[in-house]
Short mmCIF file of C-alpha atoms and ligand atoms in Angstrom, two decimals:
data_model
loop_
_atom_site.label_atom_id
_atom_site.label_comp_id
_atom_site.label_asym_id
_atom_site.label_seq_id
_atom_site.Cartn_x
_atom_site.Cartn_y
_atom_site.Cartn_z
CA MET A 150 111.59 133.91 84.58
CA LYS A 151 111.58 130.81 82.50
CA THR A 152 114.11 130.28 79.77
CA TRP A 153 111.51 129.52 77.47
CA GLY A 154 109.21 132.35 79.06
CA GLY A 155 109.03 134.72 76.00
CA ARG A 156 106.02 133.11 74.45
CA PHE A 157 103.99 133.29 77.47
CA GLU A 158 102.07 136.05 79.37
CA GLY A 159 100.93 134.53 82.41
CA GLN A 160 102.89 132.80 85.21
CA PRO A 161 103.22 129.14 85.48
CA ASP A 162 100.59 127.42 87.74
CA PRO A 163 102.49 126.27 90.76
CA ALA A 164 100.89 122.72 90.73
CA ALA A 165 101.84 122.47 87.05
CA ALA A 166 105.38 123.62 87.87
CA ASP A 167 105.71 121.14 90.67
CA PHE A 168 104.23 118.37 88.31
CA THR A 169 106.79 119.06 85.44
CA ARG A 170 109.93 119.51 87.77
CA SER A 171 112.59 116.87 87.58
CA LEU A 172 115.48 118.62 89.45
CA GLU A 173 115.21 116.21 92.41
CA ILE A 174 116.00 113.34 90.13
CA ASP A 175 118.05 114.58 87.30
CA VAL A 176 120.37 116.46 89.78
CA GLU A 177 122.39 113.43 89.56
CA LEU A 178 123.20 114.24 85.99
CA ALA A 179 125.02 117.63 87.05
CA LEU A 180 128.75 116.66 86.24
CA ASP A 181 127.68 114.83 83.07
CA ASP A 182 125.45 117.76 81.91
CA ILE A 183 128.67 120.12 82.62
CA ALA A 184 130.99 117.74 80.64
CA GLY A 185 128.48 117.88 77.70
CA SER A 186 128.44 121.70 77.94
CA ILE A 187 132.06 122.02 77.82
CA ALA A 188 132.38 119.81 74.71
CA HIS A 189 129.48 121.72 73.16
CA VAL A 190 131.06 125.10 73.91
CA ARG A 191 134.44 123.91 72.13
CA GLY A 192 132.32 122.69 69.31
CA LEU A 193 130.73 126.22 68.89
CA GLY A 194 134.06 127.71 69.00
CA ARG A 195 135.43 125.44 66.22
CA ALA A 196 132.33 126.29 64.09
CA GLY A 197 133.13 130.01 64.51
CA LEU A 198 129.90 130.91 66.57
CA LEU A 199 132.09 131.74 69.76
CA THR A 200 135.24 133.68 69.77
CA ASP A 201 138.29 132.38 71.61
CA PRO A 202 137.69 134.42 74.72
CA GLU A 203 134.02 133.52 74.64
CA VAL A 204 134.93 129.92 74.78
CA GLU A 205 137.50 130.50 77.46
CA ALA A 206 135.06 132.34 79.63
CA LEU A 207 132.33 129.59 79.22
CA VAL A 208 134.68 126.65 79.76
CA GLY A 209 136.15 128.47 82.79
CA GLY A 210 132.78 129.14 84.06
CA LEU A 211 131.61 125.48 83.62
CA GLU A 212 134.59 124.30 85.19
CA GLY A 213 133.75 126.58 88.27
CA LEU A 214 130.33 125.07 88.29
CA ARG A 215 131.93 121.66 88.24
CA ALA A 216 134.00 122.56 91.52
CA ASP A 217 130.78 124.01 93.04
CA VAL A 218 128.73 120.77 92.19
CA GLU A 219 131.60 118.71 93.55
CA ASP A 220 131.95 120.48 96.91
CA GLY A 221 128.15 120.75 97.28
CA SER A 222 128.10 124.50 97.16
CA LEU A 223 126.05 124.99 94.14
CA GLU A 224 122.71 126.23 95.19
CA TRP A 225 119.81 124.34 93.19
CA ASP A 226 116.73 126.41 92.44
CA PRO A 227 113.47 124.30 92.23
CA ALA A 228 111.74 127.12 90.39
CA LEU A 229 114.21 126.30 87.46
CA GLU A 230 112.52 122.95 86.41
CA ASP A 231 115.51 120.66 85.98
CA VAL A 232 119.40 120.37 86.30
CA HIS A 233 119.89 121.70 82.74
CA MET A 234 118.21 124.92 83.41
CA ASN A 235 119.82 125.28 86.83
CA LEU A 236 123.16 125.07 85.40
CA GLU A 237 122.52 127.44 82.54
CA PHE A 238 121.40 130.05 85.05
CA ALA A 239 124.17 129.39 87.44
CA LEU A 240 126.64 129.78 84.55
CA GLU A 241 125.18 133.10 83.68
CA ALA A 242 125.30 134.37 87.21
CA ARG A 243 128.91 133.46 87.18
CA VAL A 244 130.29 134.61 83.83
CA GLY A 245 127.38 137.21 82.83
CA PRO A 246 125.61 137.47 79.44
CA VAL A 247 128.01 135.33 77.33
CA ALA A 248 126.20 132.44 79.04
CA ARG A 249 123.16 133.10 76.85
CA LYS A 250 125.20 131.74 73.88
CA LEU A 251 125.66 128.32 75.46
CA HIS A 252 122.43 126.97 74.29
CA THR A 253 123.25 127.84 70.45
CA GLY A 254 122.58 124.87 68.17
CA ARG A 255 121.41 122.60 71.17
CA SER A 256 118.10 121.58 72.48
CA ARG A 257 117.44 120.02 75.95
CA ASN A 258 116.50 116.98 73.91
CA ASP A 259 120.21 116.26 72.84
CA GLN A 260 121.67 117.77 75.78
CA VAL A 261 119.41 115.22 78.07
CA SER A 262 120.37 112.36 76.28
CA THR A 263 124.03 113.27 76.02
CA GLY A 264 124.16 113.66 79.69
CA LEU A 265 122.36 110.42 80.40
CA ARG A 266 124.54 108.43 78.23
CA LEU A 267 127.78 109.90 79.84
CA TRP A 268 126.08 109.09 83.28
CA LEU A 269 125.41 105.54 82.23
CA ARG A 270 128.95 105.00 81.11
CA ARG A 271 130.51 105.76 84.35
CA THR A 272 127.75 103.97 86.35
CA VAL A 273 128.02 100.79 84.58
CA ASP A 274 131.81 100.97 85.12
CA SER A 275 131.30 101.07 88.72
CA LEU A 276 128.72 98.19 88.42
CA ASP A 277 131.17 96.15 86.63
CA ASP A 278 133.85 96.72 89.37
CA ALA A 279 131.02 95.57 92.04
CA ALA A 280 130.29 92.43 89.82
CA VAL A 281 134.10 91.53 89.87
CA GLY A 282 134.10 92.10 93.65
CA LEU A 283 131.47 89.55 94.02
CA GLU A 284 133.09 87.21 91.56
CA ARG A 285 136.18 87.36 93.49
CA ALA A 286 134.50 86.63 96.69
CA LEU A 287 132.75 83.62 95.13
CA VAL A 288 135.93 82.30 93.80
CA GLY A 289 137.76 83.01 97.29
CA LEU A 290 135.13 81.05 99.00
CA ALA A 291 135.23 78.19 96.68
CA ALA A 292 139.19 78.15 96.92
CA ARG A 293 138.79 77.95 100.71
CA HIS A 294 136.74 74.71 100.33
CA PRO A 295 138.06 73.05 97.22
CA ASP A 296 137.25 69.64 98.08
CA ALA A 297 133.78 70.26 99.82
CA VAL A 298 130.98 68.08 98.42
CA MET A 299 127.27 68.82 98.63
CA PRO A 300 124.09 67.65 97.15
CA GLY A 301 123.13 68.94 93.83
CA HIS A 302 119.21 69.54 93.65
CA THR A 303 116.82 69.37 90.84
CA HIS A 304 113.24 70.05 91.72
CA VAL A 305 114.59 71.00 95.05
CA GLN A 306 115.12 67.34 95.53
CA PRO A 307 118.58 65.58 96.17
CA ALA A 308 119.82 64.73 92.81
CA GLN A 309 123.75 64.06 92.41
CA PRO A 310 126.71 65.01 94.42
CA VAL A 311 128.66 68.04 93.33
CA LEU A 312 131.48 70.12 94.46
CA PHE A 313 130.54 73.05 96.67
CA ALA A 314 133.13 74.88 94.35
CA HIS A 315 131.46 73.87 91.30
CA HIS A 316 128.11 75.19 92.79
CA LEU A 317 129.70 78.52 93.54
CA LEU A 318 131.40 78.71 89.98
CA ALA A 319 127.83 78.64 88.48
CA TYR A 320 127.29 81.94 90.01
CA VAL A 321 130.49 83.28 88.46
CA GLU A 322 129.35 82.22 85.10
CA MET A 323 125.99 84.18 85.57
CA LEU A 324 127.84 87.22 86.66
CA GLU A 325 130.20 86.97 83.70
CA ARG A 326 127.13 86.88 81.43
CA ASP A 327 125.79 89.99 83.20
CA ARG A 328 128.95 91.75 82.76
CA GLY A 329 128.87 90.93 79.04
CA ARG A 330 125.29 92.30 78.70
CA VAL A 331 126.03 95.46 80.67
CA ALA A 332 129.22 96.12 78.32
CA ASP A 333 127.04 95.26 75.27
CA ALA A 334 124.45 97.97 76.39
CA ARG A 335 127.16 100.34 77.13
CA ARG A 336 128.74 99.87 73.83
CA ARG A 337 125.44 100.77 71.84
CA ALA A 338 124.84 103.64 74.38
CA ASN A 339 128.40 105.19 73.65
CA VAL A 340 127.38 107.44 70.67
CA SER A 341 126.99 111.00 70.98
CA PRO A 342 123.44 112.72 70.18
CA LEU A 343 125.03 116.16 70.49
CA GLY A 344 124.14 118.20 67.36
CA SER A 345 120.60 116.51 66.71
CA GLY A 346 118.95 119.64 68.26
CA ALA A 347 115.35 119.47 69.12
CA ILE A 348 114.47 116.89 66.35
CA ALA A 349 115.91 118.00 62.88
CA GLY A 350 119.57 118.46 63.54
CA ALA A 351 121.54 121.59 64.73
CA GLY A 352 120.87 124.71 62.40
CA PHE A 353 124.86 125.44 62.46
CA PRO A 354 127.75 123.38 60.82
CA LEU A 355 128.79 121.77 63.98
CA ASP A 356 131.62 119.14 63.60
CA ARG A 357 129.57 116.60 65.50
CA GLU A 358 132.32 113.77 65.30
CA THR A 359 134.97 115.91 67.10
CA THR A 360 132.60 116.63 69.77
CA ALA A 361 131.63 113.19 70.11
CA ALA A 362 135.43 112.12 70.15
CA GLU A 363 136.12 114.77 72.89
CA LEU A 364 133.46 113.20 75.17
CA GLY A 365 134.69 109.82 74.64
CA PHE A 366 131.94 108.55 72.46
CA GLU A 367 132.56 106.19 69.53
CA SER A 368 130.71 108.24 67.00
CA GLY A 369 127.87 110.56 66.58
CA THR A 370 124.34 109.35 66.08
CA ARG A 371 123.08 109.14 62.48
CA ASN A 372 119.42 110.26 62.66
CA SER A 373 118.26 113.28 64.67
CA ILE A 374 114.72 112.27 64.80
CA ASP A 375 115.74 108.85 66.42
CA ALA A 376 118.36 110.35 68.64
CA SER A 377 116.18 112.91 70.30
CA GLY A 378 113.55 110.12 71.26
CA ASP A 379 115.75 107.18 71.79
CA ARG A 380 115.87 105.41 75.01
CA ASP A 381 116.82 102.03 73.89
CA PHE A 382 120.22 102.28 75.88
CA VAL A 383 118.03 102.91 78.89
CA VAL A 384 116.05 99.76 78.30
CA GLU A 385 118.94 97.49 77.49
CA THR A 386 120.87 98.59 80.60
CA LEU A 387 117.72 97.97 82.79
CA ALA A 388 117.18 94.52 81.14
CA ALA A 389 120.76 93.72 81.98
CA VAL A 390 120.39 94.94 85.42
CA ALA A 391 117.16 93.23 86.12
CA LEU A 392 118.56 89.96 85.06
CA GLY A 393 121.76 90.53 87.22
CA MET A 394 119.24 91.08 90.22
CA VAL A 395 117.41 88.07 89.15
CA HIS A 396 120.70 86.05 89.47
CA LEU A 397 121.55 87.64 92.76
CA SER A 398 117.85 86.83 94.03
CA ARG A 399 118.74 83.06 93.32
CA LEU A 400 121.80 83.22 95.25
CA ALA A 401 120.06 84.91 98.06
CA GLU A 402 117.41 82.27 98.14
CA GLU A 403 119.96 79.65 98.57
CA LEU A 404 121.69 81.64 101.36
CA VAL A 405 118.15 81.60 103.15
CA TRP A 406 117.78 77.83 102.83
CA TRP A 407 121.38 76.92 103.49
CA SER A 408 121.55 79.04 106.64
CA ASN A 409 118.44 77.23 107.91
CA PRO A 410 119.66 75.04 110.89
CA ARG A 411 118.00 71.91 109.32
CA PHE A 412 120.25 72.46 106.36
CA GLY A 413 123.08 74.02 108.38
CA PHE A 414 125.45 74.27 105.41
CA VAL A 415 126.52 77.74 106.09
CA ARG A 416 126.24 80.49 108.73
CA LEU A 417 126.15 84.00 107.76
CA ALA A 418 128.69 86.06 109.84
CA ASP A 419 127.23 88.08 112.92
CA ALA A 420 127.77 91.25 110.86
CA HIS A 421 125.68 90.07 108.05
CA SER A 422 122.82 88.68 110.12
CA THR A 423 119.87 90.14 112.03
CA GLY A 424 117.97 89.48 115.13
CA SER A 425 114.32 89.71 115.95
CA SER A 426 112.68 92.38 118.00
CA MET A 427 110.72 89.61 120.00
CA LEU A 428 112.53 86.12 119.54
CA PRO A 429 115.96 86.11 121.29
CA ASN A 430 116.80 82.93 119.57
CA LYS A 431 116.55 84.20 115.88
CA ARG A 432 119.54 84.76 113.62
CA ASN A 433 117.78 86.04 110.37
CA PRO A 434 119.38 86.42 106.74
CA ASP A 435 117.59 89.69 106.21
CA VAL A 436 120.31 90.91 103.96
CA ALA A 437 119.66 87.87 101.60
CA GLU A 438 115.80 88.36 101.93
CA LEU A 439 116.09 92.03 100.93
CA VAL A 440 118.19 91.22 97.79
CA ARG A 441 115.52 88.78 96.84
CA GLY A 442 112.77 91.27 97.62
CA ARG A 443 114.23 94.36 95.85
CA THR A 444 114.64 92.42 92.74
CA ALA A 445 110.83 92.94 92.39
CA ASP A 446 111.44 96.71 92.28
CA VAL A 447 114.03 96.32 89.73
CA ILE A 448 111.95 94.12 87.50
CA GLY A 449 109.16 96.67 87.78
CA ARG A 450 111.47 99.42 86.63
CA LEU A 451 112.24 97.65 83.45
CA THR A 452 108.64 97.24 82.91
CA ALA A 453 107.81 100.77 83.74
CA THR A 454 110.30 101.93 81.14
CA LEU A 455 109.15 99.69 78.39
CA ALA A 456 105.70 100.62 79.17
CA MET A 457 106.62 104.57 79.14
CA LEU A 458 108.18 103.87 75.44
CA LYS A 459 105.31 101.86 74.19
CA GLY A 460 103.49 103.58 71.46
CA LEU A 461 105.18 106.82 71.97
CA PRO A 462 105.58 108.81 68.91
CA LEU A 463 109.01 109.62 67.30
CA GLY A 464 110.96 112.73 68.59
CA TYR A 465 111.10 113.78 72.27
CA GLN A 466 107.97 113.63 74.23
CA ARG A 467 107.81 114.68 77.80
CA ASP A 468 107.15 111.05 78.91
CA LEU A 469 110.79 110.38 78.26
CA GLN A 470 111.71 112.34 81.40
CA GLU A 471 110.41 109.40 83.35
CA ASP A 472 113.36 107.25 82.23
CA LYS A 473 115.73 108.52 84.94
CA ALA A 474 114.15 107.62 88.09
CA PRO A 475 113.98 103.85 87.18
CA LEU A 476 117.44 103.69 85.76
CA PHE A 477 119.12 105.41 88.72
CA ALA A 478 117.05 103.30 91.33
CA ALA A 479 117.65 100.07 89.54
CA THR A 480 121.45 100.53 89.13
CA ARG A 481 121.64 101.67 92.79
CA THR A 482 119.86 98.64 93.93
CA LEU A 483 122.14 96.20 91.79
CA ARG A 484 125.13 97.99 93.06
CA ALA A 485 124.26 97.93 96.72
CA SER A 486 123.12 94.15 96.39
CA LEU A 487 126.46 93.38 94.61
CA ASP A 488 128.43 95.04 97.44
CA VAL A 489 126.42 93.64 100.25
CA LEU A 490 126.55 89.99 98.95
CA THR A 491 130.27 90.35 98.39
CA GLY A 492 130.54 90.90 102.15
CA VAL A 493 128.28 88.04 102.82
CA MET A 494 130.38 85.72 100.69
CA GLU A 495 133.65 86.86 101.99
CA SER A 496 132.78 86.07 105.66
CA LEU A 497 130.47 83.26 105.15
CA VAL A 498 131.12 80.10 107.48
CA VAL A 499 130.82 76.84 105.66
CA ASP A 500 130.21 73.45 107.52
CA GLU A 501 131.86 71.01 105.22
CA ALA A 502 130.81 68.06 107.44
CA ARG A 503 127.17 68.97 107.10
CA LEU A 504 127.46 69.36 103.29
CA GLN A 505 129.30 66.02 103.09
CA ALA A 506 126.52 64.39 105.26
CA ALA A 507 123.99 65.73 103.22
CA ALA A 508 125.72 64.51 100.06
CA ALA A 509 125.74 60.90 101.47
CA GLU A 510 121.94 60.90 101.73
CA GLY A 511 119.30 60.66 99.07
CA TYR A 512 121.17 57.89 96.96
CA LEU A 513 122.72 60.66 95.01
CA THR A 514 125.16 58.32 93.21
CA ALA A 515 122.49 56.21 91.78
CA VAL A 516 123.07 57.38 88.30
CA ALA A 517 126.83 56.80 88.70
CA LEU A 518 126.03 53.26 89.46
CA ALA A 519 123.87 52.83 86.37
CA ASP A 520 126.55 54.52 84.26
CA ALA A 521 128.96 51.83 85.85
CA LEU A 522 126.55 49.14 84.65
CA VAL A 523 126.68 50.51 81.15
CA GLU A 524 130.32 50.35 81.10
CA ARG A 525 129.70 46.60 81.64
CA GLY A 526 127.58 46.44 78.41
CA ILE A 527 124.14 46.72 80.04
CA ALA A 528 121.67 49.26 78.23
CA PHE A 529 121.09 52.53 80.08
CA ARG A 530 117.31 51.87 80.39
CA SER A 531 117.97 48.38 81.80
CA ALA A 532 120.60 49.83 84.07
CA HIS A 533 118.24 52.50 85.29
CA HIS A 534 115.85 49.93 86.22
CA VAL A 535 118.21 47.58 88.10
CA VAL A 536 119.50 50.46 90.04
CA GLY A 537 115.95 51.63 90.90
CA ARG A 538 115.51 48.17 92.45
CA LEU A 539 118.81 48.56 94.39
CA VAL A 540 117.50 51.93 95.68
CA ARG A 541 114.44 50.20 96.88
CA VAL A 542 116.76 47.52 98.66
CA ALA A 543 119.02 50.01 100.22
CA GLU A 544 115.98 52.14 101.33
CA GLY A 545 114.37 49.10 102.94
CA ARG A 546 117.53 48.36 104.86
CA GLY A 547 118.30 51.91 105.61
CA VAL A 548 121.67 52.00 104.08
CA GLY A 549 123.38 53.88 101.12
CA LEU A 550 123.85 52.15 97.69
CA ALA A 551 127.69 51.63 98.30
CA ALA A 552 126.68 49.61 101.46
CA LEU A 553 124.98 46.83 99.81
CA GLU A 554 126.23 43.21 99.70
CA GLY A 555 127.43 41.60 96.62
CA ALA A 556 124.52 39.31 96.77
CA GLU A 557 121.99 42.20 96.75
CA TYR A 558 123.67 43.77 93.60
CA ALA A 559 123.54 40.34 92.04
CA ALA A 560 119.91 39.53 92.69
CA ALA A 561 118.87 42.97 91.13
CA LEU A 562 120.83 42.27 88.10
CA ALA A 563 119.50 38.67 87.80
CA GLU A 564 116.08 40.04 87.83
CA SER A 565 116.65 42.02 84.80
CA ASP A 566 115.72 40.81 81.23
CA ASP A 567 118.79 42.44 79.78
CA PRO A 568 121.05 39.39 78.88
CA ALA A 569 124.32 41.47 79.81
CA ALA A 570 122.86 42.11 83.34
CA ALA A 571 122.50 38.29 83.86
CA LYS A 572 125.86 37.64 82.79
CA LEU A 573 127.18 40.46 85.18
CA ALA A 574 125.34 39.01 88.07
CA SER A 575 127.81 35.96 88.34
CA ASP A 576 130.84 38.15 88.04
CA PRO A 577 132.82 37.69 91.45
CA GLU A 578 134.22 41.12 91.26
CA LEU A 579 130.80 42.54 91.18
CA GLY A 580 130.44 43.86 94.65
CA ALA A 581 133.93 45.67 94.77
CA PHE A 582 133.35 47.30 91.42
CA LEU A 583 129.81 48.55 92.20
CA ARG A 584 130.62 49.67 95.78
CA ALA A 585 133.36 51.97 94.35
CA ALA A 586 131.06 53.36 91.70
CA ALA A 587 128.53 54.03 94.12
CA THR A 588 130.77 56.14 96.52
CA VAL A 589 130.51 60.02 96.30
CA ASP A 590 134.04 60.20 95.25
CA GLY A 591 133.38 57.62 92.54
CA ALA A 592 130.28 59.45 91.53
CA LEU A 593 132.16 62.97 91.26
CA ALA A 594 134.97 61.59 89.30
CA ARG A 595 132.63 60.27 86.57
CA CYS A 596 131.43 63.62 85.63
CA ASP A 597 134.73 64.36 83.85
CA VAL A 598 133.65 66.48 80.97
CA ILE A 599 134.10 70.16 80.25
CA GLY A 600 131.85 71.76 82.71
CA GLY A 601 131.43 68.70 84.73
CA THR A 602 131.80 68.52 88.67
CA ALA A 603 134.91 65.93 88.54
CA PRO A 604 137.43 67.45 90.90
CA ARG A 605 140.12 67.90 88.34
CA ARG A 606 137.55 69.86 85.92
CA VAL A 607 136.54 71.94 88.84
CA GLN A 608 139.94 72.71 89.98
CA ALA A 609 141.00 73.93 86.38
CA GLU A 610 137.94 76.16 86.17
CA LEU A 611 138.59 77.53 89.66
CA ALA A 612 142.24 78.35 88.66
CA ALA A 613 141.21 79.83 85.32
CA ALA A 614 138.47 82.01 87.18
CA ALA A 615 141.11 83.16 89.71
CA GLU A 616 143.49 84.08 86.86
CA ARG A 617 140.93 86.01 85.02
CA LEU A 618 139.98 87.89 88.16
CA GLY A 619 143.55 88.44 89.02
CA ILE A 620 143.24 86.62 92.42
N1 LIG B 937 113.64 117.60 82.28
C1 LIG B 937 113.51 117.10 80.98
C2 LIG B 937 113.85 115.65 80.68
O1 LIG B 937 114.72 115.16 81.40
C3 LIG B 937 114.21 118.07 80.04
C4 LIG B 937 113.63 118.01 78.74
C5 LIG B 937 112.59 118.89 78.20
N2 LIG B 937 112.63 119.13 76.79
C6 LIG B 937 111.62 119.68 76.40
N3 LIG B 937 111.58 119.83 75.02
N4 LIG B 937 110.68 120.22 77.08
O2 LIG B 937 113.55 115.06 79.64
#
């Protein structure tokens, strides 16, 4: 017998019942639904709709159900459509007819939204813990290699030397923004729809604010029509989760490249590497590839939810039932990806010598050299041109910019139409000055601005991150 069966004569068509059932998915809300019901029962008591013994019986019964859910002994009946109907029936089996008063002044519409918000709160709290875990792993790795230098790339071409720690801290910045976005979504989700009823508001004088406070919500929602059909909080969370996955996919992509022997920057621990069924030599970064690959699914979940909401009339529509599968799946994927990458970063083996060698290739210090010429009064555009000539000379000789002769620097300057360049060409200290500027250390030291890769700046950021993360 359906709870809503009174109006109907015929039995539900089995295919239609299968089609509408959400139990397999929303069973995940069981504990949240029970928490919402307990608060609702207390509210009914305060409003004089239940006697004290009735409140006690219902709360006791719901607490019993909670224990059954927790130890896995509650038997779910697929014929009962969803988790909410199951729990209401299980309550009646437990405490008798008084359970029929539970749904007073409540609709599944405000009930589902309440449960989902409670679920979201505890889930995003655990996501935050996982994000902190990965940040700690990144900071720990950076702290183990504070002086390691690597090539910074733009257009996937070598650009400038940067500290490896600086590169890792870039991900810490992204994760901090992700945490902020999720926290922001959580804050707006943290209001109570209970008392909104089906669409018009409960038909009893429920003290909604006290119930909201009992459930840890900031306040009650302000409009029952909006509350019953609002899933903005699902979209906001999914958007933050999807962007978080996009960030992890970028880290994953770098791990794939860096672990390629031609780069040889890092080696994933055995525990985080996979072999090939055919090629005995293979050592594959499948974990990183799957983080990258599963990001596609999470982006799809956000898109699906937006599309589900688009053009939906106000009030509850059954379409809204489709919000849970994407939210549950996407948060699970993010959580698992954060956890697995934490393990990868904690055990990552870094080859500092390979990083250093790569930073010495590709004329990465060219702009540092141009900047040094600017310090001697040469206009940047002229300096850019002069250094471009020097790169050509160095390339022709197969050496780095810091290995050029004083005469070679002077010749390139003398070619310039910048009057300051001609003057500098005859400076006897020129060779020593420019060679120092063209070293990797010289180039790093120049980037001494807030957010720059100069070692003292990176050390300060690393210390600040470690302090913030309690490590
Ligand atoms: N399982 C449904 C959901 O998650 C329950 C809501 C049904 N509400 C209704 N008015 N038929 O959305």
